[in-house]
Coordinates of C-alpha atoms in Angstrom, one line a residue:
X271 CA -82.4 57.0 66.4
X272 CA -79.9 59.5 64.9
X273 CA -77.7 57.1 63.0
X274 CA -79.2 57.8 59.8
X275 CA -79.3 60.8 59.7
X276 CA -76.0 61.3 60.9
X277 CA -75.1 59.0 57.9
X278 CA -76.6 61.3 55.7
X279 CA -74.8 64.5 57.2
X280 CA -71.6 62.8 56.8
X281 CA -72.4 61.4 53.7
X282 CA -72.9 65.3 52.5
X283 CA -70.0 66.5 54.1
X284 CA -67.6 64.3 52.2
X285 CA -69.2 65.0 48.9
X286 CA -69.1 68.7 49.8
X287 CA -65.4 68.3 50.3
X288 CA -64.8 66.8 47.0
X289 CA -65.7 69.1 45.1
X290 CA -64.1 71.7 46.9
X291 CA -60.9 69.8 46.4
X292 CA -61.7 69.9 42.7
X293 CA -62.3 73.3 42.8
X294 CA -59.4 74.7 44.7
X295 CA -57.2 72.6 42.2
X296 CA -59.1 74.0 39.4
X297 CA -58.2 77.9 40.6
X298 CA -55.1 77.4 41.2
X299 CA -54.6 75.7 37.2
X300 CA -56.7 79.0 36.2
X301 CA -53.8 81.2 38.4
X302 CA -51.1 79.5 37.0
X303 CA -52.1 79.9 33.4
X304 CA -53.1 83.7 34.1
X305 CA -49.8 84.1 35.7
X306 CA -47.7 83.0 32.3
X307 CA -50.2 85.1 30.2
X308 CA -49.2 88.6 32.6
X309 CA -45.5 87.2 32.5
X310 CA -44.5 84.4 30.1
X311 CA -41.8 82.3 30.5
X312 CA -38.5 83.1 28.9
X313 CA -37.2 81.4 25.6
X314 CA -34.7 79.9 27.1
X315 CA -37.0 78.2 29.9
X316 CA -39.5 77.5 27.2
X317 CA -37.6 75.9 24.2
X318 CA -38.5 72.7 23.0
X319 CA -36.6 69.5 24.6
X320 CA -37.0 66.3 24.8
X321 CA -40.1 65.4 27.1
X322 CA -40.2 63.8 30.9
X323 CA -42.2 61.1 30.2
X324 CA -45.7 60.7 33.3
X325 CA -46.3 56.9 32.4
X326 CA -49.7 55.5 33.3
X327 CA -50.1 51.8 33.0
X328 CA -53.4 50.6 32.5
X329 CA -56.3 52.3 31.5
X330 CA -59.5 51.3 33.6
X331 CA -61.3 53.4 35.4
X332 CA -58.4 54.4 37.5
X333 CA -55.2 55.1 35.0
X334 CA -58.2 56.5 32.4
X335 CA -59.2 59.0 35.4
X336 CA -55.3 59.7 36.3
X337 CA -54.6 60.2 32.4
X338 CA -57.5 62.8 32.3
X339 CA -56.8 64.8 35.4
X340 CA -52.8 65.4 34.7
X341 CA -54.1 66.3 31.1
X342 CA -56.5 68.5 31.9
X343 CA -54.2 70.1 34.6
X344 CA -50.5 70.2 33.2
X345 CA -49.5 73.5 31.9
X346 CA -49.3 74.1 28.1
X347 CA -45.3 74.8 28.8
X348 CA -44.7 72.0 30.9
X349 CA -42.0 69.7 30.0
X350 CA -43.7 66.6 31.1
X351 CA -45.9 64.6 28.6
X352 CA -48.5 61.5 29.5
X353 CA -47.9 58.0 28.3
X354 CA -50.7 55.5 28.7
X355 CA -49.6 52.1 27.7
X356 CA -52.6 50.0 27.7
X357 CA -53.8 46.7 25.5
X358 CA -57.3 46.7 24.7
X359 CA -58.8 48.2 21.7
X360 CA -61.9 49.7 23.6
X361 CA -62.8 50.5 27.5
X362 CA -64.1 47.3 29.1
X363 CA -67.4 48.5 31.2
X364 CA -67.3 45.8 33.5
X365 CA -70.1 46.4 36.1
X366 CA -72.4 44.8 32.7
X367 CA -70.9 41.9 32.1
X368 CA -73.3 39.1 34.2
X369 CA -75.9 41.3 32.0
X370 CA -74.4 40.5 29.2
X371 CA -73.7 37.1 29.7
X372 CA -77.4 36.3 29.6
X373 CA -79.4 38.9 27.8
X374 CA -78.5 38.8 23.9
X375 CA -77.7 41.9 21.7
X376 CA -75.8 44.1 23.6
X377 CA -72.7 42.5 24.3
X378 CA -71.1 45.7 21.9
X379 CA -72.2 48.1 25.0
X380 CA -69.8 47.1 27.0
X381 CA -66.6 48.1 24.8
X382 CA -66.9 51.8 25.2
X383 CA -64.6 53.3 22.7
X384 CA -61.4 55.5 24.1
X385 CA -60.3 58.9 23.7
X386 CA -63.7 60.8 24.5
X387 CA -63.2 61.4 28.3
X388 CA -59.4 62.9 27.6
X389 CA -59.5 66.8 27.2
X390 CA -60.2 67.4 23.2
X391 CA -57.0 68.2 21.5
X392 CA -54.5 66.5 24.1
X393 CA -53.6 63.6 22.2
X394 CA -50.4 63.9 20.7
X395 CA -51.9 63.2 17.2
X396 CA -53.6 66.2 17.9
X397 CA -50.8 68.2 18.7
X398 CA -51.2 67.6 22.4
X399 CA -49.3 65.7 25.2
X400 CA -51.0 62.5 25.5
X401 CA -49.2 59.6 23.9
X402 CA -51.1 56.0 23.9
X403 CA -49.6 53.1 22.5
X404 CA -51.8 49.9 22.6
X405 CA -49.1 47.4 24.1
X406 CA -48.6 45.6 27.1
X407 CA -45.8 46.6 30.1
X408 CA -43.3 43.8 30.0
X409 CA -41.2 44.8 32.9
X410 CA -40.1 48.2 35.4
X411 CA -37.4 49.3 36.0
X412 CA -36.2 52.2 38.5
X413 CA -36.3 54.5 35.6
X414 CA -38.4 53.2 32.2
X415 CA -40.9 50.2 31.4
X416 CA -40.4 47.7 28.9
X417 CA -42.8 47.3 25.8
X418 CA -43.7 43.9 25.4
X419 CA -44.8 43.6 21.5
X420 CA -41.8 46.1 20.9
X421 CA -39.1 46.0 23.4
X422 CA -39.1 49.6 23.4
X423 CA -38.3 51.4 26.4
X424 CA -40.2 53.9 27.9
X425 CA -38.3 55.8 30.6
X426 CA -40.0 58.0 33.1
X427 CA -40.1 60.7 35.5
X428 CA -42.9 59.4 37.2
X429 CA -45.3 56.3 37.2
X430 CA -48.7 55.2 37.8
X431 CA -49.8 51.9 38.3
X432 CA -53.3 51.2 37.3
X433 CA -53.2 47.2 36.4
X434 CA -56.3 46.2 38.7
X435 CA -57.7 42.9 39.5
X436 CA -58.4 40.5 37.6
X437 CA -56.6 40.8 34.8
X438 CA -56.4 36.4 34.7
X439 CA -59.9 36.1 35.3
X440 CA -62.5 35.2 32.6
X441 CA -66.3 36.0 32.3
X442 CA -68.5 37.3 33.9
X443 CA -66.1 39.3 36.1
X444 CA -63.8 40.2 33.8
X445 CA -63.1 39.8 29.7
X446 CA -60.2 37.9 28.5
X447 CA -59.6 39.6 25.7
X448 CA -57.6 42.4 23.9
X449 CA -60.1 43.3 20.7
X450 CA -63.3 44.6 20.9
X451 CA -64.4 41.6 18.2
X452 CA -62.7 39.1 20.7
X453 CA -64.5 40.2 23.6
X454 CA -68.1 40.0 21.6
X455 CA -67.4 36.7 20.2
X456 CA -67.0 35.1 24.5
X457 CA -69.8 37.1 25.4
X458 CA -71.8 35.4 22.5
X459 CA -70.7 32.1 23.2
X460 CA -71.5 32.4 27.3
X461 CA -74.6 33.6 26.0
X462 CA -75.4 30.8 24.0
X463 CA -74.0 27.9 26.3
X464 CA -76.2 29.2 29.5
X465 CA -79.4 29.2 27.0
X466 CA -78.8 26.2 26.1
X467 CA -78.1 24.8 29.6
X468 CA -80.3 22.9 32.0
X469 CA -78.7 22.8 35.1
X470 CA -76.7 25.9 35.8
X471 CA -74.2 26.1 38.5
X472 CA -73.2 29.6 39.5
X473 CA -69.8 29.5 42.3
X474 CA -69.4 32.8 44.1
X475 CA -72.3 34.4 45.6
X476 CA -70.7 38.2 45.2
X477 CA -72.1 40.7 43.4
X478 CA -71.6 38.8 40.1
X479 CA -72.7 35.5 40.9
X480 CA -75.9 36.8 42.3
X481 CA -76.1 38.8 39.6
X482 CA -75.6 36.2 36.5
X483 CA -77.6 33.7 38.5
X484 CA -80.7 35.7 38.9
X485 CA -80.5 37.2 35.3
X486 CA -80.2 33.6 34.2
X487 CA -83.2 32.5 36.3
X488 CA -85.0 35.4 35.4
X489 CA -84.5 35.0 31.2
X490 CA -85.0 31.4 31.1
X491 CA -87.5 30.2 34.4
X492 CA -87.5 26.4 33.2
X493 CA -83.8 26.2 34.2
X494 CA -82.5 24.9 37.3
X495 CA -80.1 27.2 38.5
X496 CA -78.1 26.4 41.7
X497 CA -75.5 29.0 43.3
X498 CA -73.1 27.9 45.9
X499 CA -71.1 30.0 48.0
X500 CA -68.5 28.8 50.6
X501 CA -69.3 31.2 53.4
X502 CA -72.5 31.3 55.4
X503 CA -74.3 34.2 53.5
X504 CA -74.5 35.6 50.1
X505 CA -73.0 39.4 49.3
X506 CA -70.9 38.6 52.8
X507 CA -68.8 41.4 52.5
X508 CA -72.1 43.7 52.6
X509 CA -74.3 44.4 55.6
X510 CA -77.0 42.2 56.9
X511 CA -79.9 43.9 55.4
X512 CA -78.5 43.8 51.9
X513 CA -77.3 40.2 52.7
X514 CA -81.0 39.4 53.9
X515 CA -82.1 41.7 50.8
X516 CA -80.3 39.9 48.1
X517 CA -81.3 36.6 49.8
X518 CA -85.1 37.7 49.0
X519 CA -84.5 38.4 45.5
X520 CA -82.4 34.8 44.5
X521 CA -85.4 32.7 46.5
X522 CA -87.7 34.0 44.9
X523 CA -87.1 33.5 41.6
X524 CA -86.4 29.8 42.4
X525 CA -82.8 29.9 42.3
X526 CA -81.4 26.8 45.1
X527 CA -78.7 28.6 47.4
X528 CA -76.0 26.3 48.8
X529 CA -74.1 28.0 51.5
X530 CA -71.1 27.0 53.7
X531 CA -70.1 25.0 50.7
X532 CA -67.7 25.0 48.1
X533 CA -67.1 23.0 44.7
X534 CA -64.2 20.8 44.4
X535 CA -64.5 19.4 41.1
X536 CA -66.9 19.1 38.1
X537 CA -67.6 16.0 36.3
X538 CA -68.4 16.9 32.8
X539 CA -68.9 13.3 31.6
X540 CA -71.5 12.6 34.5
X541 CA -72.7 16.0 34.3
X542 CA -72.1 16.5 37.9
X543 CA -70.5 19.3 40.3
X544 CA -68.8 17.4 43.5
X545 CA -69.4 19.6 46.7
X546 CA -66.7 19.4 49.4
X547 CA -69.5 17.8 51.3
X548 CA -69.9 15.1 49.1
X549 CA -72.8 16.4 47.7
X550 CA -73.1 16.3 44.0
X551 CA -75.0 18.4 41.7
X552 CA -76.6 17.7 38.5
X553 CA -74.5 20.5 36.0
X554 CA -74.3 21.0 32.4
X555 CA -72.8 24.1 32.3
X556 CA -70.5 25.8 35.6
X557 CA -69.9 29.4 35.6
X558 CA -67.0 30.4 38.3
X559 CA -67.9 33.4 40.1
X560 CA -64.9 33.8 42.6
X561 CA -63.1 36.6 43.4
X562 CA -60.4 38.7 41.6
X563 CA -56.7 38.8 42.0
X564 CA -54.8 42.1 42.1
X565 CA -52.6 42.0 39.2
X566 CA -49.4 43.4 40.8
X567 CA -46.4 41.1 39.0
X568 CA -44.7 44.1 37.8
X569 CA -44.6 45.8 41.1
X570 CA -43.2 42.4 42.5
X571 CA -40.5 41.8 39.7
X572 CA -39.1 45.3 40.9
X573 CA -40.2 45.9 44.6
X574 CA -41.2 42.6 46.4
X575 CA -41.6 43.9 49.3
X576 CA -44.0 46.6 48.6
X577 CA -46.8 43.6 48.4
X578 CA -49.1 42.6 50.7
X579 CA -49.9 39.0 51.6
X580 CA -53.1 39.2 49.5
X581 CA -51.5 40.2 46.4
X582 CA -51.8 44.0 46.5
X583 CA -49.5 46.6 46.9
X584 CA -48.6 48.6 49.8
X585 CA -49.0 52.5 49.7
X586 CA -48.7 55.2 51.7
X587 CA -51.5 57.7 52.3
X588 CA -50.1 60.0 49.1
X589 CA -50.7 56.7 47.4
X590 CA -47.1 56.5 46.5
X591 CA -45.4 52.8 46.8
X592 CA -44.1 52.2 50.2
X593 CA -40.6 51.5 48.7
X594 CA -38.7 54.9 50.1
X595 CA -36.4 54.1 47.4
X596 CA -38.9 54.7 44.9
X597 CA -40.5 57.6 46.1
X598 CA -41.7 58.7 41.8
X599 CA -44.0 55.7 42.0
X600 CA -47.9 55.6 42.8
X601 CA -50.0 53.2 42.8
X602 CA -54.3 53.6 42.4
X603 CA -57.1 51.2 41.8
X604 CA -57.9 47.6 42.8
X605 CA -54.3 46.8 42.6
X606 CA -53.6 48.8 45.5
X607 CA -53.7 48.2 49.3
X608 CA -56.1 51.1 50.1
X609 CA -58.0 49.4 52.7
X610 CA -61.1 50.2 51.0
X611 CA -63.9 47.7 51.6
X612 CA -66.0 47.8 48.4
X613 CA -63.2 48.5 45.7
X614 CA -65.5 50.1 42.8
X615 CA -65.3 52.5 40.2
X616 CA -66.0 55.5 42.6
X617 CA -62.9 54.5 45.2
X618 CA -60.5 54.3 41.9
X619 CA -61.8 57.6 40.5
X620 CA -60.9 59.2 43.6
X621 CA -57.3 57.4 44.2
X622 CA -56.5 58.5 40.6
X623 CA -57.2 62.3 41.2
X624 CA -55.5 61.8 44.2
X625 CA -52.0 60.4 42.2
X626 CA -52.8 62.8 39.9
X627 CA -52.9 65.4 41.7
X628 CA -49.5 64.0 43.5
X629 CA -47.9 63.8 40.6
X630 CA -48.3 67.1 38.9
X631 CA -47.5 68.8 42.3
X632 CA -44.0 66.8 42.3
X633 CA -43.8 68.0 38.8
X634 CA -43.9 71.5 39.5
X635 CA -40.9 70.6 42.2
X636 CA -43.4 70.5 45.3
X637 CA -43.9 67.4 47.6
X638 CA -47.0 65.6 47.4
X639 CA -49.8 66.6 49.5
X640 CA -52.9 64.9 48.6
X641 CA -53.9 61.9 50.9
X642 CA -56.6 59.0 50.3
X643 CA -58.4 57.4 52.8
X644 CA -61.7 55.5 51.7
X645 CA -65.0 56.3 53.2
X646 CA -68.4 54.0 53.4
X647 CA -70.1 56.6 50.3
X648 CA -67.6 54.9 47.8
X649 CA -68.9 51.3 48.8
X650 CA -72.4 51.7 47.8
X651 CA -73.9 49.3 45.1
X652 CA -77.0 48.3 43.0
X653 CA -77.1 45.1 42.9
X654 CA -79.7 43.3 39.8
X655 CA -81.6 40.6 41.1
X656 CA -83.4 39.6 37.7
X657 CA -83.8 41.7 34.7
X658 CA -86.5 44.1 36.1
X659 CA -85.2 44.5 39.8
X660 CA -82.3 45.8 42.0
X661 CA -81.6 47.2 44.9
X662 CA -79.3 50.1 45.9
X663 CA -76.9 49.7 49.1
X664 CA -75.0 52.1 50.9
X665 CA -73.7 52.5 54.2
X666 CA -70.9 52.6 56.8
X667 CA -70.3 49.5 59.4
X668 CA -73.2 50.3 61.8
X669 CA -75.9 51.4 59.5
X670 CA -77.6 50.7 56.3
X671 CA -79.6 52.2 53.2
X672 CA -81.3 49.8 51.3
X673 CA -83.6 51.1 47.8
X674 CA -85.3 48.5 46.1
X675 CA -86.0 49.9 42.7
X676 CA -87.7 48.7 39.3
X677 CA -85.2 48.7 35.9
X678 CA -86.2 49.4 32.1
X679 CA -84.2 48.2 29.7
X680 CA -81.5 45.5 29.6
X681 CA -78.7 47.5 28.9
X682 CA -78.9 49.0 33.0
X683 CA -76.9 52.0 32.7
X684 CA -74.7 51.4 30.1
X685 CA -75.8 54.3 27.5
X686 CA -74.9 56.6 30.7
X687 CA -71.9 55.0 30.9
X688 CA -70.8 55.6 27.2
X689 CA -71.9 59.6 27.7
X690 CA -69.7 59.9 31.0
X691 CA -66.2 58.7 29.2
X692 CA -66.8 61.1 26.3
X693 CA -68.7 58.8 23.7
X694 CA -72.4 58.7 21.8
X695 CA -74.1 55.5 22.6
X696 CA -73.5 53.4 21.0
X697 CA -71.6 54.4 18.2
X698 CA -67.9 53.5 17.4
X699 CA -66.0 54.3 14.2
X700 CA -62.8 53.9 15.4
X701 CA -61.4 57.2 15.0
X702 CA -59.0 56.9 18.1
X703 CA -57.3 53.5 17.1
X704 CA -56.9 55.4 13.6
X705 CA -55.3 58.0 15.3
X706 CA -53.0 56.1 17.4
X707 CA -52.0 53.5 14.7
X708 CA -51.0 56.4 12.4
X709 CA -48.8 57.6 15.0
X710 CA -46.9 54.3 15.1
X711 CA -47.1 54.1 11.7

């Protein structure tokens, strides 16, 4: 009787306590600053020197959110300056991607362009402390990464891994590509082979199989579209009544569910998909929906131990590595071992500020204080179920929120997306890559 609205109180509480968290942090910056205005440092203690280098690898939601945070928060005499190594031209908005895949004309939407969710004025082209360089991290060391276009090393003071999941994974969950252009071009072409498919097999029945399937149905009705999933319930990591829920939505468009199955191999000559049943399944075109794999192989070139049997790595509540031997090292995002049920955007937001925070605290010779520990409000999702319907999902083990809702527009929330990291939908003129391949240059 008083679950839900015990949910709800809770739910509340720990919102309430994020923000204060945000606001005590952002006093104290406000003290700190007032504090070298009343007494400024010395010459001596402020003279130029080489800077202590804050490396963040990867720049997703969660190193994006870390870089932002220690920008925003280091003090204009710190010695420290950010480094964010990271190889795509442009922010990859994942949560559109089965979107895109179907519905033509927006795939640009989901390359949202960098820079804009960094304070203004902290890049270092800008005369700030934020160096980017568009490269990937070869190898890590105890003290500096390796550059893999370059070679260069990079030492650090400290380091942030942000790598995620998925990084070997291909559309719709994630895009294999570097370049903006790239990443249009496969979207185009996934576009174009499930229009012109007849039989559509979708494998995974998570969020993104459900959702390419049903946008798929949806667009073009005269298809057959068939998802299989190998456990006994689509969305199976979610509660029942979203389970039940999402269930609703795929039958009724007329998409075929095969459950407690799995495919073994795919005949393209026959046009077939062979079911570990034996079944086969008339196929022209198969879209893999399975789940992501933590990318944590620089972690395990230099710390094997600190990863866990799936594939993640293993932190402690400050979310540094459990390695005590490399105590300068955190971790945040779907790469790490958080125990966080629904790993989203909202989960690595919150690790980031939390290694943020860490980090800047160690900077200022303090130990780090801030702890993570998930909670059921960062798990919530909306979940599309054809291009006009979703449903919103939120909850904790016991209890349930489910909000069916009607969408406008195609695009979902992707112009909202664009405004939160800093950038007018949807215009890109590459000013930042400017920026950051003059500074090489």
């Amino acid at each position: 009787m008083f679950e839900k609205p015990l949910l709800v109180i809770n739910g509340v509480g720990f919102g309430l306590s994020l923000l204060l968290s945000l606001l005590r942090h952002s006093l104290s910056f406000r003290i700190k600053l007032l504090q070298r205005f009343i007494s400024p440092p010395s010459p001596s203690l402020s003279a130029p020197k080489k800077p202590r280098n804050i490396v963040i690898v990867g720049a997703s939601v969660a190193g994006y959110t870390a870089a932002r945070t220690i920008a925003q928060y280091l003090l204009p005499d710190s010695p420290y300056r950010i480094v964010v190594v990271e190889p795509r031209d442009h922010f990859h908005f994942t949560w559109v991607l089965p979107r895109f895949c179907v519905a033509e004309g927006h795939e640009h939407k989901a390359f949202i362009p960098y820079g804009g969710y960094l304070p203004a004025g902290s890049l270092e082209a800008d005369g700030g402390k934020v160096k980017w360089i568009q490269d990937r991290v070869e190898s890590i060391s105890r003290d500096a990464i390796t550059l893999k276009s370059s070679g260069e090393h990079v030492s650090y003071e400290f380091l942030i891994v942000a790598t995620g999941s998925g990084a070997t994974d291909s559309l719709p969950s994630r895009v294999p590509a570097d370049s903006k252009a790239e990443g249009e071009e496969l979207l185009k072409q996934m576009q174009k082979r499930i229009k012109e498919a007849r039989d559509l097999v979708v494998v995974g029945a998570g969020a993104a199989g459900v959702e390419l399937a049903t946008d798929a149905k949806s667009k073009y009705p005269e298809k057959h579209v068939t998802l299989v999933h190998s456990r006994d319930s689509v969305m199976h990591r979610f509660g029942p009544r979203l389970q039940a829920a999402a269930l609703d939505g795929i039958t009724a468009l007329g998409v075929e569910v095969v459950t407690s199955d799995r495919v073994m191999s795919e005949d393209k000559e026959k046009g077939i998909a062979v079911l570990k049943s034996g079944r086969e399944i008339v196929c022209d075109y198969l879209v893999n929906c399975t789940g992501q794999r933590p990318d944590s192989k620089l972690i395990a070139q230099l710390s094997p131990s600190s990863i866990s049997e799936s594939g993640h790595i293993l932190t402690k509540p400050t979310l540094q590595i459990q390695d005590e031997s490399l105590p300068n090292i955190y971790v945040c995002g779907d790469v790490a071992e958080t125990n966080t049920p629904h790993p989203n955007s909202r989960s690595a937001a919150h690790q980031a500020t939390t290694c943020a925070f860490n980090v800047l605290s160690c900077a200022e010779g303090n130990k780090p204080k801030e702890t993570y520990e998930s909670h059921w409000m960062e798990g919530g999702i909306k979940l599309t179920l054809g291009l006009d319907k979703s449903v919103m999902n939120v909850g904790n083990k016991k209890t349930e929120f489910i909000i069916p809702s009607k969408d406008k527009g195609e695009a979902l929330m992707a112009a909202g997306a664009w405004n939160k990291l800093g950038a007018k939908p949807f215009e890109d003129d590459g000013s930042f890559l400017g920026k950051i391949k003059a500074q090489v240059e």
